[in-house]
Amino acid sequence: MGYAIGVDVGGTFTDVVLRAPTGTLTAAKCLSTHDDPIAGIASGVTRVLAGVDPAQVGRVVHATTLATNAVLERKGARVAFVTTLGFRSVIPLGRYARVEEDRYDLRFTPPPPPVAAADCFEVVERVSARGTVLTPLDPDSVRRVAARITARGITSAAVCLLHSYACPEHERQVAAILRESIPNVVISSEIWPEIREYERATTTIMSAYVGPLMASYLSRLSARLAELGVRAPIHVMESSGGVISAELAARRAVSTIESGPAAGVLAAAGTGAGDVISFDMGGTTAKVCVVRDGRPEITREFHVGGKGSFGGRRAGTGVPIKTPAIDLAEIGAGGGSIAWLDAAGALRVGPRSAGSSPGPACYALGGREPTVTDANLVLGYLSSATIPLSPSLAARALDRLAGPLGVTPAEAAHAVHEIVSASMASAVHVVTVQRGIDPRGLTLVAFGGAGPMHAARVAERFGISRVLVPAHSGVASAAGLLTGALSTERVISRLDAADPDALFDELARTAAADLGLPLTTPGLELTRSADVRFHGQSHDLTVPWSPVREELASRFSTKYTQVYGITQQSTIEVVAYRLRLTLPPPSLTLPPPPSRPLSAPPSAGAARRGTAEVGATRTARTGVTPAAKEARTRVTPTAKEASTTTRAAYFGGAYVEVPVHTRDTLEKLHGPAVIEDPESTIVVPPSWTATLGEARAVHLIRESTP
């Protein structure tokens, strides 16, 4: 087995991890280059490959927010929507839920539809829900539509004919004609052939919307990596945590919309800590997910581009997407989140982020607004980073809040730290308490560049007494990519099919073709499931498949009770059949310590030395004790010296001297204290202890409950 590379492009940093055949990890963290994300990737890949022959890289796995950003920023391709005669208004009419802040707004204007009414077209045909052709397809009507689309300068089309999940032949014929003049044509029977016309249509439209961008991006990425000598196949993380080929990602781009957050959840699931809460806080957002028995919950419908509510996505406020995705809550709270005062003078944090350009004020790249990273630097929680940090610029940024609030910069920084922790706690509340899960029995697994600094405070709000920070926590998402299995899911809607085995066999052949693998591939796993509902109800639940009707009904009843909290018995019906094809990656046991140091920019060492004067920088204004005035953080050559390093940090309303450790010097440590990693920092508050466990994971245990 050769080398493997994981690449995670975030809003602030691009993380690149190289795994050697021995399991050793080498990591690099670079500022994301939003104008051209590939430039940041190339920089990170170049650094981790120092001294390694690029030809030895056998696999590249990538998580990207390209599709997400295209939807949120409305920067995708212009799409023409083609449907059955009489149904062109399905998309312009749409569906929107007027949530709390909209309900009494007399001037409320719903968001624009994903396709303008003028770009929706009809063709003559009609198929019944059972797949019977009621009106044959008129090819001339399709040619007329193709001419009108071409005349409007549209190069991407989404075809979603009525009930095409039951009979896809008309869609295939329409696509063949459209492709004679339109470069990119996507049909719903290939993307996601399920019932519910509106959701199937929006899913197809979103794939056509981001598909051309994804195809161009992956092609350019492949060419750039080839220039660096890396000619390994590129795989892309899909929303459900599986990995698909770049070619499939371009064809079914909609499956990558939640690509970025999925990798981190896999990293949390791979810690072996049992039932956990995955807590990933990066530079722009924080993501939270519950993992039970090593498996995150999967949802098969989510909304993009809508409004959030305390970390959750409110159904009906965005565009519904029917594709498997890890069920998580995401909130605009990260290290780069900007702190600001609203019109009433109240302190707010996020969701706007400084990103990588200009970045937090302490990056000295032109940013002036105070961010969470600036606050953590002023508080003494943060000292070193992969780029030089300026305490004086951070303190100056916090002055912009402290003056109007009438407090010291340290007090303003502490308020920012507490507010962003409370915001992230709201996301934990969404995935636990709101779903009937008691979080106190779970372990919070913290990672991301900023997660370990806030994890203990977030845990305290729920009475969670155990926090685990895995090795390489600052680049855990990139490392988690390398654990993703090559996988894809196929589905087809049929009401109580007479021959389910034949349907599953067809789904298996289609899924295998997607992955480019024969069904006889050693280790290939097939997982069957079904969407089941009570007869007469409109919504269904996905449960493991059983050909025995009584057993299938029992599984559905158990799931129904878990989801809705009530037990009900009635006749069931199967709505759809699903098959997931999975090829697990080669098993690999990682050795505890890396044999190569984690990569950092040339200035990183200087950053660790040059940012040591955090306490002294703000002595005059924040009331640092005399002893703290002399505190300096330094990188020491021996473990003995490192164990005695201290610095001033803000706990209990004042600066106190706290020990500063690394994982190499950590045995058992009582808070308050700080543990520094190459790409992140762990804050151990008072009443918490920290110990080093297996696989170099740091375990934080709460000693007492106030």
Coordinates of N, CA and C in Angstrom, one line a residue, residues 326-445:
I326 N -25.0 12.9 6.4 CA -24.9 12.8 7.9 C -25.7 13.9 8.5
D327 N -26.5 13.5 9.5 CA -27.5 14.4 10.2 C -26.7 15.2 11.2
L328 N -26.4 16.4 10.9 CA -25.6 17.2 11.9 C -26.2 18.6 11.9
A329 N -25.8 19.4 13.0 CA -26.2 20.8 13.1 C -24.9 21.6 12.9
E330 N -25.1 22.7 12.2 CA -24.0 23.6 11.8 C -24.3 25.0 12.1
I331 N -23.4 25.7 12.7 CA -23.6 27.1 13.1 C -22.4 28.0 12.7
G332 N -22.7 29.2 12.4 CA -21.6 30.1 12.0 C -20.8 30.6 13.2
A333 N -20.0 29.7 13.7 CA -19.2 30.1 14.9 C -17.9 29.4 14.7
G334 N -16.8 30.2 14.6 CA -15.5 29.6 14.4 C -14.4 30.6 14.9
G335 N -13.2 30.2 14.7 CA -12.1 31.1 15.2 C -12.1 32.4 14.5
G336 N -12.6 32.5 13.3 CA -12.6 33.7 12.5 C -13.9 34.5 12.7
S337 N -14.8 34.0 13.5 CA -16.1 34.7 13.6 C -15.9 36.1 14.2
I338 N -16.5 37.1 13.7 CA -16.3 38.5 14.1 C -17.3 38.9 15.2
A339 N -16.7 39.5 16.2 CA -17.5 40.0 17.3 C -17.9 41.4 17.0
W340 N -19.2 41.8 17.3 CA -19.7 43.1 16.9 C -20.8 43.5 17.9
L341 N -21.1 44.8 17.9 CA -22.1 45.4 18.7 C -23.3 45.7 17.9
D342 N -24.5 45.2 18.3 CA -25.7 45.5 17.5 C -26.2 46.9 17.8
A343 N -27.3 47.3 17.2 CA -27.8 48.6 17.3 C -28.2 49.0 18.8
A344 N -28.5 48.0 19.6 CA -28.8 48.2 21.0 C -27.5 48.2 21.9
G345 N -26.4 48.0 21.3 CA -25.1 48.0 22.0 C -24.8 46.6 22.6
A346 N -25.6 45.6 22.3 CA -25.3 44.3 22.8 C -24.2 43.6 22.0
L347 N -23.4 42.8 22.7 CA -22.3 42.1 22.0 C -22.8 40.8 21.3
R348 N -22.4 40.7 20.1 CA -22.8 39.5 19.2 C -21.5 38.9 18.7
V349 N -21.6 37.6 18.3 CA -20.4 37.0 17.7 C -20.9 36.2 16.5
G350 N -20.4 36.4 15.3 CA -20.8 35.7 14.1 C -22.1 36.2 13.6
P351 N -22.7 35.5 12.6 CA -22.1 34.4 11.8 C -21.0 34.9 10.8
R352 N -20.9 36.2 10.6 CA -19.9 36.7 9.6 C -18.5 36.3 10.1
S353 N -17.6 35.9 9.2 CA -16.3 35.5 9.5 C -15.2 36.3 8.8
A354 N -14.1 36.5 9.4 CA -13.0 37.1 8.7 C -12.3 36.2 7.7
G355 N -12.6 34.9 7.8 CA -12.0 33.9 6.9 C -10.5 33.9 6.9
S356 N -9.9 33.7 5.7 CA -8.5 33.7 5.6 C -8.0 35.0 5.0
S357 N -8.9 35.8 4.5 CA -8.5 37.1 3.9 C -9.6 38.1 4.3
P358 N -9.3 39.1 5.2 CA -8.0 39.4 5.8 C -7.6 38.5 7.0
G359 N -8.6 37.7 7.5 CA -8.3 36.9 8.7 C -8.5 37.7 9.9
P360 N -8.3 37.1 11.1 CA -8.3 37.8 12.4 C -7.3 38.9 12.4
A361 N -7.5 39.8 13.3 CA -6.5 41.0 13.4 C -5.1 40.5 13.7
C362 N -5.0 39.4 14.6 CA -3.7 39.0 15.0 C -2.9 38.3 13.9
Y363 N -3.5 38.0 12.8 CA -2.8 37.4 11.7 C -1.9 38.4 11.0
A364 N -2.2 39.7 11.3 CA -1.4 40.8 10.7 C -1.5 40.8 9.1
L365 N -2.6 40.4 8.6 CA -2.8 40.4 7.2 C -3.8 41.4 6.7
G366 N -4.1 42.4 7.6 CA -4.9 43.5 7.2 C -6.3 43.5 7.9
G367 N -6.6 42.5 8.7 CA -7.9 42.4 9.4 C -7.8 43.4 10.6
R368 N -8.9 44.0 10.9 CA -9.0 44.9 12.0 C -10.1 44.6 13.0
E369 N -11.1 43.9 12.5 CA -12.2 43.6 13.4 C -11.9 42.5 14.4
P370 N -12.4 42.5 15.6 CA -12.1 41.5 16.6 C -12.8 40.2 16.3
T371 N -12.1 39.1 16.5 CA -12.6 37.8 16.2 C -12.4 36.9 17.4
V372 N -12.9 35.7 17.4 CA -12.8 34.7 18.5 C -11.3 34.4 18.7
T373 N -10.6 34.3 17.6 CA -9.1 34.0 17.7 C -8.4 35.1 18.4
D374 N -8.7 36.3 18.1 CA -8.1 37.5 18.8 C -8.5 37.4 20.3
A375 N -9.7 37.1 20.6 CA -10.1 37.0 22.0 C -9.3 35.9 22.7
N376 N -9.2 34.8 22.1 CA -8.4 33.7 22.8 C -7.0 34.0 22.9
L377 N -6.4 34.8 22.0 CA -5.0 35.2 22.1 C -4.9 36.2 23.3
V378 N -5.8 37.2 23.4 CA -5.7 38.1 24.5 C -5.9 37.4 25.9
L379 N -6.7 36.4 25.9 CA -7.0 35.7 27.1 C -5.8 34.8 27.5
G380 N -4.8 34.6 26.7 CA -3.7 33.7 27.0 C -4.0 32.3 26.7
Y381 N -5.2 31.9 26.2 CA -5.4 30.5 25.9 C -4.6 30.1 24.6
L382 N -4.4 31.0 23.7 CA -3.7 30.7 22.5 C -2.4 31.5 22.5
S383 N -1.4 30.8 22.0 CA -0.1 31.5 21.9 C 0.5 31.2 20.5
S384 N 0.7 30.0 20.2 CA 1.4 29.7 18.9 C 0.4 29.2 17.9
A385 N 0.8 29.3 16.6 CA -0.1 28.9 15.5 C 0.8 28.6 14.3
T386 N 0.2 28.2 13.2 CA 0.9 27.9 12.0 C 1.3 29.1 11.3
I387 N 0.9 30.3 11.7 CA 1.3 31.5 11.2 C 1.6 32.4 12.3
P388 N 2.5 33.5 12.2 CA 2.8 34.4 13.3 C 1.5 35.1 13.8
L389 N 1.4 35.2 15.1 CA 0.3 35.9 15.7 C 0.8 37.2 16.4
S390 N 0.0 38.2 16.3 CA 0.4 39.5 16.9 C -0.5 39.8 18.1
P391 N 0.0 39.7 19.3 CA -0.9 40.0 20.5 C -1.3 41.5 20.5
S392 N -0.4 42.4 20.1 CA -0.7 43.8 20.1 C -1.9 44.1 19.2
L393 N -1.9 43.5 18.0 CA -3.0 43.8 17.1 C -4.3 43.2 17.6
A394 N -4.2 42.0 18.3 CA -5.4 41.4 18.9 C -6.0 42.3 19.9
A395 N -5.1 42.8 20.8 CA -5.6 43.7 21.9 C -6.2 45.0 21.3
R396 N -5.6 45.5 20.3 CA -6.1 46.7 19.6 C -7.5 46.4 19.1
A397 N -7.7 45.3 18.5 CA -9.0 44.9 17.9 C -10.1 44.8 19.0
L398 N -9.7 44.2 20.2 CA -10.6 44.1 21.3 C -11.0 45.4 21.9
D399 N -10.1 46.4 21.8 CA -10.4 47.7 22.3 C -11.6 48.3 21.6
R400 N -11.9 47.9 20.4 CA -13.0 48.4 19.7 C -14.3 48.0 20.3
L401 N -14.3 46.9 21.1 CA -15.4 46.4 21.8 C -15.4 46.9 23.2
A402 N -14.2 46.9 23.8 CA -14.1 47.2 25.3 C -14.5 48.7 25.5
G403 N -14.1 49.6 24.7 CA -14.4 51.0 24.9 C -15.9 51.2 25.0
P404 N -16.7 50.9 24.0 CA -18.2 51.1 24.0 C -18.9 50.3 25.2
L405 N -18.3 49.2 25.5 CA -18.9 48.4 26.6 C -18.5 48.8 28.0
G406 N -17.4 49.7 28.0 CA -17.0 50.1 29.3 C -16.3 49.1 30.2
V407 N -15.6 48.2 29.5 CA -14.9 47.1 30.2 C -13.4 47.1 29.7
T408 N -12.6 46.3 30.3 CA -11.2 46.1 29.9 C -11.2 45.2 28.7
P409 N -10.1 45.2 27.9 CA -10.0 44.3 26.8 C -10.1 42.8 27.2
A410 N -9.6 42.5 28.3 CA -9.6 41.1 28.8 C -11.1 40.7 29.1
E411 N -11.8 41.6 29.7 CA -13.2 41.3 30.0 C -14.0 41.2 28.7
A412 N -13.7 42.0 27.7 CA -14.4 41.9 26.4 C -14.1 40.6 25.7
A413 N -12.8 40.2 25.8 CA -12.3 39.0 25.2 C -13.0 37.8 25.9
H414 N -13.1 37.8 27.2 CA -13.8 36.7 27.9 C -15.3 36.6 27.5
A415 N -15.9 37.8 27.3 CA -17.3 37.8 26.9 C -17.5 37.2 25.5
V416 N -16.5 37.5 24.6 CA -16.6 36.9 23.3 C -16.4 35.4 23.4
H417 N -15.5 34.9 24.2 CA -15.2 33.5 24.4 C -16.5 32.8 24.9
E418 N -17.2 33.4 25.9 CA -18.3 32.8 26.5 C -19.5 32.8 25.5
I419 N -19.7 33.9 24.7 CA -20.8 34.0 23.8 C -20.7 32.9 22.7
V420 N -19.5 32.8 22.1 CA -19.4 31.8 21.1 C -19.5 30.4 21.6
S421 N -19.1 30.2 22.8 CA -19.3 28.8 23.4 C -20.8 28.5 23.6
A422 N -21.5 29.6 24.0 CA -23.0 29.4 24.2 C -23.6 29.1 22.8
S423 N -23.2 29.8 21.8 CA -23.7 29.6 20.4 C -23.5 28.1 20.0
M424 N -22.3 27.6 20.2 CA -22.0 26.2 19.8 C -22.8 25.3 20.7
A425 N -23.0 25.6 22.0 CA -23.8 24.7 22.8 C -25.2 24.6 22.3
S426 N -25.7 25.6 21.6 CA -27.1 25.5 21.0 C -27.1 24.5 19.9
A427 N -26.0 24.3 19.2 CA -26.0 23.2 18.2 C -26.0 21.9 18.9
V428 N -25.3 21.7 20.0 CA -25.3 20.5 20.7 C -26.7 20.2 21.2
H429 N -27.4 21.2 21.6 CA -28.8 21.1 22.1 C -29.7 20.5 21.0
V430 N -29.5 21.0 19.8 CA -30.3 20.6 18.6 C -30.2 19.1 18.4
V431 N -29.0 18.5 18.4 CA -28.7 17.1 18.1 C -28.9 16.2 19.3
T432 N -29.1 16.7 20.5 CA -29.3 15.9 21.7 C -30.6 16.1 22.3
V433 N -30.7 17.2 23.1 CA -31.9 17.4 23.9 C -33.1 17.5 23.1
Q434 N -33.1 18.2 22.0 CA -34.3 18.3 21.1 C -34.7 17.0 20.5
R435 N -33.8 16.0 20.5 CA -34.1 14.7 19.9 C -34.3 13.6 21.0
G436 N -34.4 14.1 22.3 CA -34.7 13.2 23.3 C -33.4 12.4 23.8
I437 N -32.3 12.9 23.5 CA -31.0 12.3 23.9 C -30.4 13.0 25.1
D438 N -30.1 12.3 26.2 CA -29.4 12.9 27.3 C -27.9 13.0 27.0
P439 N -27.4 14.2 26.9 CA -26.0 14.3 26.5 C -25.0 14.0 27.6
R440 N -25.5 13.9 28.8 CA -24.6 13.7 30.0 C -23.9 12.3 29.9
G441 N -24.5 11.4 29.2 CA -23.8 10.1 29.2 C -22.9 9.9 28.0
L442 N -22.7 11.0 27.2 CA -21.9 10.9 26.0 C -20.5 11.6 26.2
T443 N -19.6 11.2 25.4 CA -18.3 11.9 25.4 C -18.2 12.9 24.3
L444 N -17.7 14.1 24.6 CA -17.6 15.1 23.6 C -16.2 15.0 22.9
V445 N -16.2 14.7 21.6 CA -14.9 14.5 20.9 C -14.7 15.8 20.2

